[in-house]
Coordinates of C-alpha atoms in Angstrom, one line a residue:
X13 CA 0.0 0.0 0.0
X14 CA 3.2 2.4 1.0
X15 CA 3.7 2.7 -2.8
X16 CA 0.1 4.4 -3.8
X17 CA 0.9 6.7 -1.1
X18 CA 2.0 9.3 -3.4
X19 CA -1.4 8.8 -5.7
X20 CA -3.3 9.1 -2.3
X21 CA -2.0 12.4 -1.2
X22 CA -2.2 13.6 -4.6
X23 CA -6.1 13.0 -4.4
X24 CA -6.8 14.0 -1.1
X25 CA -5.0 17.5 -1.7
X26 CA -7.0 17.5 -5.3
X27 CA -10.5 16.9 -3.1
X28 CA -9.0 19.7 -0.6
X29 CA -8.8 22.1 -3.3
X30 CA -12.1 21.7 -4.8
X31 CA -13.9 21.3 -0.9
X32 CA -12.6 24.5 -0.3
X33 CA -12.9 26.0 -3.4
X34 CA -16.7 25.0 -2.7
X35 CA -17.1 26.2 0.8
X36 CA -15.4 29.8 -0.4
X37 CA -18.3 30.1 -3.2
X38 CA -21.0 28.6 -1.2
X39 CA -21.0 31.2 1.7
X40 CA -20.6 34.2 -1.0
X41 CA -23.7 32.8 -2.8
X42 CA -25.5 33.0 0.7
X43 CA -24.6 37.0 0.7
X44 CA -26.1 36.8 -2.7
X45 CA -29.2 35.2 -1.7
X46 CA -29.3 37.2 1.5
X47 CA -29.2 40.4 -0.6
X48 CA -31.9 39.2 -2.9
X49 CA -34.1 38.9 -0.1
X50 CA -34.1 42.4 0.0
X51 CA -35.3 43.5 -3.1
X52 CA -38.2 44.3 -4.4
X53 CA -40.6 42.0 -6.8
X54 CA -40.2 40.6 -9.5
X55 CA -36.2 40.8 -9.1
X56 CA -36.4 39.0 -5.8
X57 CA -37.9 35.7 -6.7
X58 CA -35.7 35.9 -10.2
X59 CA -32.4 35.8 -8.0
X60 CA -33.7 33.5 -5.4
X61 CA -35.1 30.9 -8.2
X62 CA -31.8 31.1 -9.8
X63 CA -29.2 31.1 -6.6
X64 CA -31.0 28.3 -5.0
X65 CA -30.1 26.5 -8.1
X66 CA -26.4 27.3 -8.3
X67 CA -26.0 27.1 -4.4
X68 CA -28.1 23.5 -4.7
X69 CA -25.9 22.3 -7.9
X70 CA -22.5 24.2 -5.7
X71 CA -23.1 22.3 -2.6
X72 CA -24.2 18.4 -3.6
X73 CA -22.2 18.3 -7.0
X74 CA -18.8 19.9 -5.3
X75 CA -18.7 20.5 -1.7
X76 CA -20.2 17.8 -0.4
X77 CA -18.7 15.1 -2.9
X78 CA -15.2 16.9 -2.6
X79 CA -15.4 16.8 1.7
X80 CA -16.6 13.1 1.6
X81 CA -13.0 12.0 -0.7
X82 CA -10.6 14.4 0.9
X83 CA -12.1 12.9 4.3
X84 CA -11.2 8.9 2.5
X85 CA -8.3 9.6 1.3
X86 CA -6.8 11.1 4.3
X87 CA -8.1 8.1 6.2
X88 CA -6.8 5.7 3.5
X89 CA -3.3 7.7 4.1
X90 CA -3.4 7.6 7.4
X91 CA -4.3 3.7 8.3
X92 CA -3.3 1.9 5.9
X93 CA 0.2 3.1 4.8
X94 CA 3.6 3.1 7.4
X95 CA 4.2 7.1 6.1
X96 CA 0.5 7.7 7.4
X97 CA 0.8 6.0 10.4
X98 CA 4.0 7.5 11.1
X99 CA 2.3 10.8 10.8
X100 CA -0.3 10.4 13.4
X101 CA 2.5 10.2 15.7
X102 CA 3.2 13.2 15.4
X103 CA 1.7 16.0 17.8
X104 CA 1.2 18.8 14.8
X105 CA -0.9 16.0 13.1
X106 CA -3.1 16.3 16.0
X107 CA -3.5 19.5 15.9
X108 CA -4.3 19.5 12.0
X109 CA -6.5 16.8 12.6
X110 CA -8.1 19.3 15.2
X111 CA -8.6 21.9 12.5
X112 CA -9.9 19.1 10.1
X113 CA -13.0 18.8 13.0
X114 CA -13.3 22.6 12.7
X115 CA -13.7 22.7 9.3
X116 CA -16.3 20.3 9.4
X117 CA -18.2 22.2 12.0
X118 CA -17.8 25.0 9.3
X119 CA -19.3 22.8 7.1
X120 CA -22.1 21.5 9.0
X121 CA -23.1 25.2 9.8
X122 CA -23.0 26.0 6.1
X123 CA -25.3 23.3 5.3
X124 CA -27.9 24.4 8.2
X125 CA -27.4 28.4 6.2
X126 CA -27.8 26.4 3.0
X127 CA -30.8 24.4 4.1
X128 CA -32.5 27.6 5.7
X129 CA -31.6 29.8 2.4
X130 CA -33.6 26.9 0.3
X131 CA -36.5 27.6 2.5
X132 CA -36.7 31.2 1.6
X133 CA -35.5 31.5 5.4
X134 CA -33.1 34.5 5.9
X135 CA -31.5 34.2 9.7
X136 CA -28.3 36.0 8.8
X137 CA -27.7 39.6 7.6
X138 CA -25.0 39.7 4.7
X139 CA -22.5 41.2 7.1
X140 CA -22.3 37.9 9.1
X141 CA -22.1 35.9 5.8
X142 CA -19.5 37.9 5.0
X143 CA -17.8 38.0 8.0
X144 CA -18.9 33.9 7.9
X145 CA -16.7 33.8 4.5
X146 CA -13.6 34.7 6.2
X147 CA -13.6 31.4 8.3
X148 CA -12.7 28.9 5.6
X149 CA -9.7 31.5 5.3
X150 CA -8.4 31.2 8.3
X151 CA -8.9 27.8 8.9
X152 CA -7.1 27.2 5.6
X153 CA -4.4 29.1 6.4
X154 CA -3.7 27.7 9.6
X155 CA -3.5 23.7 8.3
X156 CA -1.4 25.4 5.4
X157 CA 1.0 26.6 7.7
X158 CA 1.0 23.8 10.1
X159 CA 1.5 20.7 7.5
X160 CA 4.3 22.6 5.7
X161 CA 6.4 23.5 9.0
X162 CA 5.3 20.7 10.8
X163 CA 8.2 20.4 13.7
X164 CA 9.7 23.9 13.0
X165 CA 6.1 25.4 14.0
X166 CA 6.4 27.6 17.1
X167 CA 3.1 27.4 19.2
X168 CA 3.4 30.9 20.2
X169 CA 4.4 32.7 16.9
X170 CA 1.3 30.3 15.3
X171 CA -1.7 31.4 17.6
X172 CA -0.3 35.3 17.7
X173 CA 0.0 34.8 13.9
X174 CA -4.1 33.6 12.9
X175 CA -5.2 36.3 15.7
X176 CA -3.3 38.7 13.7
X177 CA -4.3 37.2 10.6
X178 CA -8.1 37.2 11.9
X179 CA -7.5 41.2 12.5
X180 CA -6.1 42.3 9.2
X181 CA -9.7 40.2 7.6
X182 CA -12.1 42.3 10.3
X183 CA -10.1 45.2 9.2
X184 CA -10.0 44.9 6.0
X185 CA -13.9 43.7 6.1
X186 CA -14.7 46.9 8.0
X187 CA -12.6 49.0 5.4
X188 CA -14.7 46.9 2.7
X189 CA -17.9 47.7 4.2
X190 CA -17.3 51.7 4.5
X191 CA -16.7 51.7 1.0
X192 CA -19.8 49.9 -0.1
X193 CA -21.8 52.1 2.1
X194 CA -20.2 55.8 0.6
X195 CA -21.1 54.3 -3.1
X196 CA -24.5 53.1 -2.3
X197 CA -25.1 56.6 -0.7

């Protein structure tokens, strides 16, 4: 099994891509839909006919398809090849694995937003979804970093580093927003 090891990471990181790829689009559909909720008739039932297709087609063609395979092929990886299992002793594979549970929990929350959006249900203003957006971000930044300096990773320099990372996006979001609101006016 050792030697399809290289095949398997190759297709979990392919299924990463596209899961991620998915869960960026998804939640900026949601601040699509959540702004067509606003507008007046005809235009709103237009938008919301058409982005509960693409968010429908996004979610159980890509994003749920890609999660399921990255999840496989990391397991396949990890238990059944000596590199994987090698790898799970390893305390920074703990903590990726940690971040792998948060990203699901992402997940899981954008399919609760996805299944309320279908339902003509609006809980969240498009401020939290795009605030909401960021959190893919950060949680692929921080497995980034983690997996590629594995060892070298200093604890401290790592959680001061996604705080500071998590500023500059509520920054910049804030920035974002100002702007928005002096065109609209």
């Amino acid at each position: 099994m050792d030697q399809y090891y290289n095949y398997l990471k190759s297709l979990h990181l392919i299924f990463v891509i596209t899961w991620f790829a998915g869960l960026f689009y998804i939640v900026r559909l949601f601040v699509y839909q959540t702004e067509a909720a606003a507008k007046p008739s005809p235009e709103k039932e237009i938008l919301q006919k058409q982005y509960k297709i693409m968010t429908y087609r996004l979610w159980y063609i890509i994003s749920w398809p890609s999660a399921v395979l990255a999840s496989i092929f990391a397991f396949w990886m990890l238990f059944f090849t000596a590199t994987g299992k090698a790898w799970l002793q390893m305390p920074w594979m703990h903590v990726k694995l940690g971040f792998v549970f948060v990203l699901y929990l992402y997940h899981a929350k954008c399919h609760q937003i996805f299944k309320q959006l279908q339902n003509n249900e609006v809980k969240y203003s498009t401020n939290f979804m795009r605030l909401w957006n960021e959190g893919a971000t950060i949680i692929l930044f921080s497995v980034v970093f983690l997996v590629v300096l594995k060892n070298a990773f200093n604890w401290i320099y790592g959680v001061i580093g996604i705080i500071s990372f998590s500023v500059i996006i509520m920054l910049g979001f804030k920035f974002y927003k100002r702007i928005r609101e002096r065109n609209q006016s």
